[in-house]
């Protein structure tokens, strides 16, 4: 926060986040039962999942404070990259439900999504002090979202070839806020 004047400040809020998580679990708890008539174990609803996420955001706020009002004007930028699903060569729950697994080896496939998101917003909010107890609040925000990605799926054990399903989402929305704050006591 930087004090520009007695009642005016500039604030920067920066954030960076990185997450990587791999999980492997037997969702129904039946993982080491045996298929009737065979000594090979089979799995029921086993999943292996990898999630990787990187995101970065920056918000700038200009804040004005006086006896008459508080005013905040701001801008926000957000970017995120996500990879989620089953990594290449591993198996997802969708392709190994109730199958006998020869040698206790999970069948390989691909079931993964790559997603990129960007968001840009600008906003203005004011709080007008009508009396020591009553404030009127109003705000306006314009947000532009842009998301795109591709979902890949292949299930060789079920003869499902590799398919790629790209997707995009773009939208600009204007939202508002109207309200009143009443302070019953200090």
CSV table of C-alpha atoms in Angstrom, one decimal:
chain,number,residue,atom,x,y,z
A,1,UNK,CA,0.0,0.0,0.0
A,2,UNK,CA,1.3,3.4,-1.0
A,3,UNK,CA,0.0,6.6,0.6
A,4,UNK,CA,-0.5,9.1,-2.3
A,5,UNK,CA,-2.2,11.8,-0.2
A,6,UNK,CA,-3.9,12.2,3.1
A,7,UNK,CA,-7.0,10.4,2.0
A,8,UNK,CA,-5.8,8.6,-1.1
A,9,UNK,CA,-3.9,5.2,-1.3
A,10,UNK,CA,-2.8,2.9,-4.0
A,11,UNK,CA,-2.8,-0.8,-3.2
A,12,UNK,CA,-1.3,-3.7,-5.1
A,13,UNK,CA,-2.4,-7.3,-4.4
A,14,UNK,CA,-0.3,-9.9,-6.2
A,15,UNK,CA,-0.6,-13.6,-5.9
A,16,UNK,CA,1.1,-16.7,-7.4
A,17,UNK,CA,0.1,-20.2,-6.8
A,18,UNK,CA,1.3,-23.6,-8.1
A,19,UNK,CA,-0.2,-27.0,-7.2
A,20,UNK,CA,0.7,-30.5,-8.3
A,21,UNK,CA,-1.1,-33.5,-6.8
A,22,UNK,CA,-1.1,-37.1,-7.9
A,23,UNK,CA,-3.7,-39.5,-6.4
A,24,UNK,CA,-4.4,-43.2,-6.8
A,25,UNK,CA,-7.3,-44.8,-5.0
A,26,UNK,CA,-9.8,-47.5,-5.1
A,27,UNK,CA,-13.1,-45.6,-4.8
A,28,UNK,CA,-15.2,-48.6,-3.7
A,29,UNK,CA,-12.7,-50.4,-1.6
A,30,UNK,CA,-12.9,-53.7,-3.6
A,31,UNK,CA,-9.5,-53.6,-5.2
A,32,UNK,CA,-8.1,-57.0,-4.3
A,33,UNK,CA,-11.1,-59.2,-4.9
A,34,UNK,CA,-10.7,-62.1,-7.4
A,35,UNK,CA,-12.6,-62.6,-10.6
A,36,UNK,CA,-14.7,-65.8,-10.3
A,37,UNK,CA,-12.8,-68.7,-12.0
A,38,UNK,CA,-9.5,-66.8,-12.2
A,39,UNK,CA,-6.7,-66.1,-9.8
A,40,UNK,CA,-6.0,-62.7,-11.4
A,41,UNK,CA,-7.1,-59.8,-9.3
A,42,UNK,CA,-9.5,-57.2,-10.7
A,43,UNK,CA,-10.3,-53.7,-9.7
A,44,UNK,CA,-13.6,-52.0,-9.4
A,45,UNK,CA,-13.7,-48.2,-9.9
A,46,UNK,CA,-10.0,-47.5,-9.4
A,47,UNK,CA,-8.8,-44.0,-10.4
A,48,UNK,CA,-5.4,-42.5,-10.9
A,49,UNK,CA,-5.5,-38.7,-11.2
A,50,UNK,CA,-2.9,-35.9,-11.8
A,51,UNK,CA,-3.8,-32.3,-11.2
A,52,UNK,CA,-1.4,-29.5,-12.0
A,53,UNK,CA,-2.3,-25.9,-11.7
A,54,UNK,CA,-0.5,-22.6,-12.1
A,55,UNK,CA,-2.2,-19.2,-11.5
A,56,UNK,CA,-1.2,-15.6,-11.2
A,57,UNK,CA,-3.2,-12.6,-10.4
A,58,UNK,CA,-2.7,-8.9,-9.9
A,59,UNK,CA,-5.1,-6.4,-8.5
A,60,UNK,CA,-4.6,-2.6,-8.3
A,61,UNK,CA,-6.9,-0.6,-6.0
A,62,UNK,CA,-7.2,3.2,-5.7
A,63,UNK,CA,-8.9,4.0,-2.4
A,64,UNK,CA,-10.2,7.4,-1.4
A,65,UNK,CA,-11.5,8.0,2.2
A,66,UNK,CA,-13.3,11.1,3.6
A,67,UNK,CA,-16.0,12.1,6.0
A,68,UNK,CA,-18.5,12.1,3.2
A,69,UNK,CA,-17.6,8.9,1.3
A,70,UNK,CA,-15.2,6.0,0.7
A,71,UNK,CA,-14.5,5.2,-2.9
A,72,UNK,CA,-12.6,2.3,-4.4
A,73,UNK,CA,-11.6,1.9,-8.0
A,74,UNK,CA,-9.8,-1.2,-9.2
A,75,UNK,CA,-8.5,-3.4,-11.9
A,76,UNK,CA,-7.9,-7.1,-11.8
A,77,UNK,CA,-5.9,-9.6,-14.0
A,78,UNK,CA,-6.0,-13.3,-13.5
A,79,UNK,CA,-4.4,-16.1,-15.5
A,80,UNK,CA,-4.5,-19.9,-14.8
A,81,UNK,CA,-3.2,-23.0,-16.5
A,82,UNK,CA,-4.6,-26.4,-15.5
A,83,UNK,CA,-3.9,-30.0,-16.5
A,84,UNK,CA,-6.3,-32.5,-14.9
A,85,UNK,CA,-7.1,-36.1,-15.5
A,86,UNK,CA,-5.2,-39.3,-16.0
A,87,UNK,CA,-1.7,-39.0,-17.3
A,88,UNK,CA,-0.6,-40.9,-20.4
A,89,UNK,CA,-0.1,-44.6,-19.8
A,90,UNK,CA,-2.1,-44.7,-16.6
A,91,UNK,CA,-5.7,-45.7,-16.1
A,92,UNK,CA,-8.7,-43.8,-15.1
A,93,UNK,CA,-11.8,-45.2,-13.4
A,94,UNK,CA,-13.8,-45.0,-16.6
A,95,UNK,CA,-11.8,-47.7,-18.3
A,96,UNK,CA,-11.2,-50.3,-15.7
A,97,UNK,CA,-14.6,-50.8,-14.1
A,98,UNK,CA,-14.9,-54.5,-13.2
A,99,UNK,CA,-12.3,-55.9,-15.7
A,100,UNK,CA,-10.0,-58.8,-14.9
A,101,UNK,CA,-6.5,-57.5,-14.9
A,102,UNK,CA,-3.9,-60.0,-16.1
A,103,UNK,CA,-0.8,-59.8,-14.0
A,104,UNK,CA,-2.5,-57.2,-11.8
A,105,UNK,CA,-1.5,-54.5,-14.4
A,106,UNK,CA,-3.8,-51.6,-15.0
A,107,UNK,CA,-4.7,-50.9,-18.7
A,108,UNK,CA,-3.3,-47.8,-20.2
A,109,UNK,CA,-5.3,-45.0,-21.7
A,110,UNK,CA,-5.7,-41.2,-21.8
A,111,UNK,CA,-8.3,-39.1,-20.1
A,112,UNK,CA,-7.0,-35.6,-19.6
A,113,UNK,CA,-7.9,-32.0,-20.0
A,114,UNK,CA,-5.7,-28.9,-20.6
A,115,UNK,CA,-7.4,-25.6,-19.7
A,116,UNK,CA,-6.2,-22.0,-19.9
A,117,UNK,CA,-8.2,-19.2,-18.2
A,118,UNK,CA,-7.8,-15.5,-18.3
A,119,UNK,CA,-10.0,-12.9,-16.6
A,120,UNK,CA,-9.8,-9.1,-16.7
A,121,UNK,CA,-12.0,-6.8,-14.6
A,122,UNK,CA,-12.5,-3.2,-13.7
A,123,UNK,CA,-14.7,-2.0,-10.8
A,124,UNK,CA,-15.8,1.0,-8.9
A,125,UNK,CA,-17.5,1.0,-5.5
A,126,UNK,CA,-18.6,3.9,-3.3
A,127,UNK,CA,-19.9,4.1,0.2
A,128,UNK,CA,-21.7,7.4,1.0
A,129,UNK,CA,-22.0,8.3,4.7
A,130,UNK,CA,-25.5,9.8,5.0
A,131,UNK,CA,-25.3,9.9,8.8
A,132,UNK,CA,-23.1,8.4,11.5
A,133,UNK,CA,-25.3,5.4,11.4
A,134,UNK,CA,-26.4,5.1,7.8
A,135,UNK,CA,-24.3,4.4,4.7
A,136,UNK,CA,-25.5,3.8,1.1
A,137,UNK,CA,-23.3,1.5,-1.0
A,138,UNK,CA,-23.2,1.2,-4.8
A,139,UNK,CA,-20.8,-0.6,-7.1
A,140,UNK,CA,-20.3,-1.6,-10.7
A,141,UNK,CA,-17.9,-4.3,-12.2
A,142,UNK,CA,-17.2,-5.3,-15.8
A,143,UNK,CA,-15.5,-8.7,-16.2
A,144,UNK,CA,-14.1,-10.3,-19.3
A,145,UNK,CA,-13.5,-14.1,-19.1
A,146,UNK,CA,-11.7,-16.1,-21.7
A,147,UNK,CA,-11.3,-19.9,-21.2
A,148,UNK,CA,-10.1,-22.5,-23.7
A,149,UNK,CA,-8.9,-26.0,-23.6
A,150,UNK,CA,-9.0,-29.5,-25.0
A,151,UNK,CA,-10.2,-32.8,-23.5
A,152,UNK,CA,-8.5,-35.9,-24.7
A,153,UNK,CA,-9.8,-39.4,-24.3
A,154,UNK,CA,-8.6,-42.8,-25.4
A,155,UNK,CA,-9.7,-46.2,-24.1
A,156,UNK,CA,-7.7,-48.9,-25.9
A,157,UNK,CA,-9.1,-51.7,-23.8
A,158,UNK,CA,-12.6,-50.8,-25.0
A,159,UNK,CA,-11.4,-50.0,-28.6
A,160,UNK,CA,-12.2,-46.3,-28.1
A,161,UNK,CA,-9.7,-44.3,-30.3
A,162,UNK,CA,-8.1,-41.1,-29.2
A,163,UNK,CA,-10.6,-38.2,-29.4
A,164,UNK,CA,-9.9,-34.6,-28.9
A,165,UNK,CA,-12.7,-32.2,-27.8
A,166,UNK,CA,-11.7,-28.6,-27.9
A,167,UNK,CA,-13.8,-26.0,-26.1
A,168,UNK,CA,-13.8,-22.2,-25.7
A,169,UNK,CA,-15.8,-19.8,-23.5
A,170,UNK,CA,-15.7,-16.0,-23.8
A,171,UNK,CA,-18.0,-13.7,-22.1
A,172,UNK,CA,-18.2,-10.1,-20.8
A,173,UNK,CA,-20.5,-9.4,-17.9
A,174,UNK,CA,-21.5,-6.3,-16.0
A,175,UNK,CA,-22.6,-6.7,-12.4
A,176,UNK,CA,-23.7,-4.2,-9.8
A,177,UNK,CA,-24.1,-3.9,-6.1
A,178,UNK,CA,-26.7,-1.7,-4.2
A,179,UNK,CA,-27.0,-1.7,-0.5
A,180,UNK,CA,-27.3,0.1,2.8
A,181,UNK,CA,-25.3,-0.3,6.0
A,182,UNK,CA,-26.9,0.7,9.3
A,183,UNK,CA,-24.7,0.8,12.5
A,184,UNK,CA,-26.9,0.3,15.6
A,185,UNK,CA,-24.0,1.3,17.9
A,186,UNK,CA,-20.3,2.0,17.8
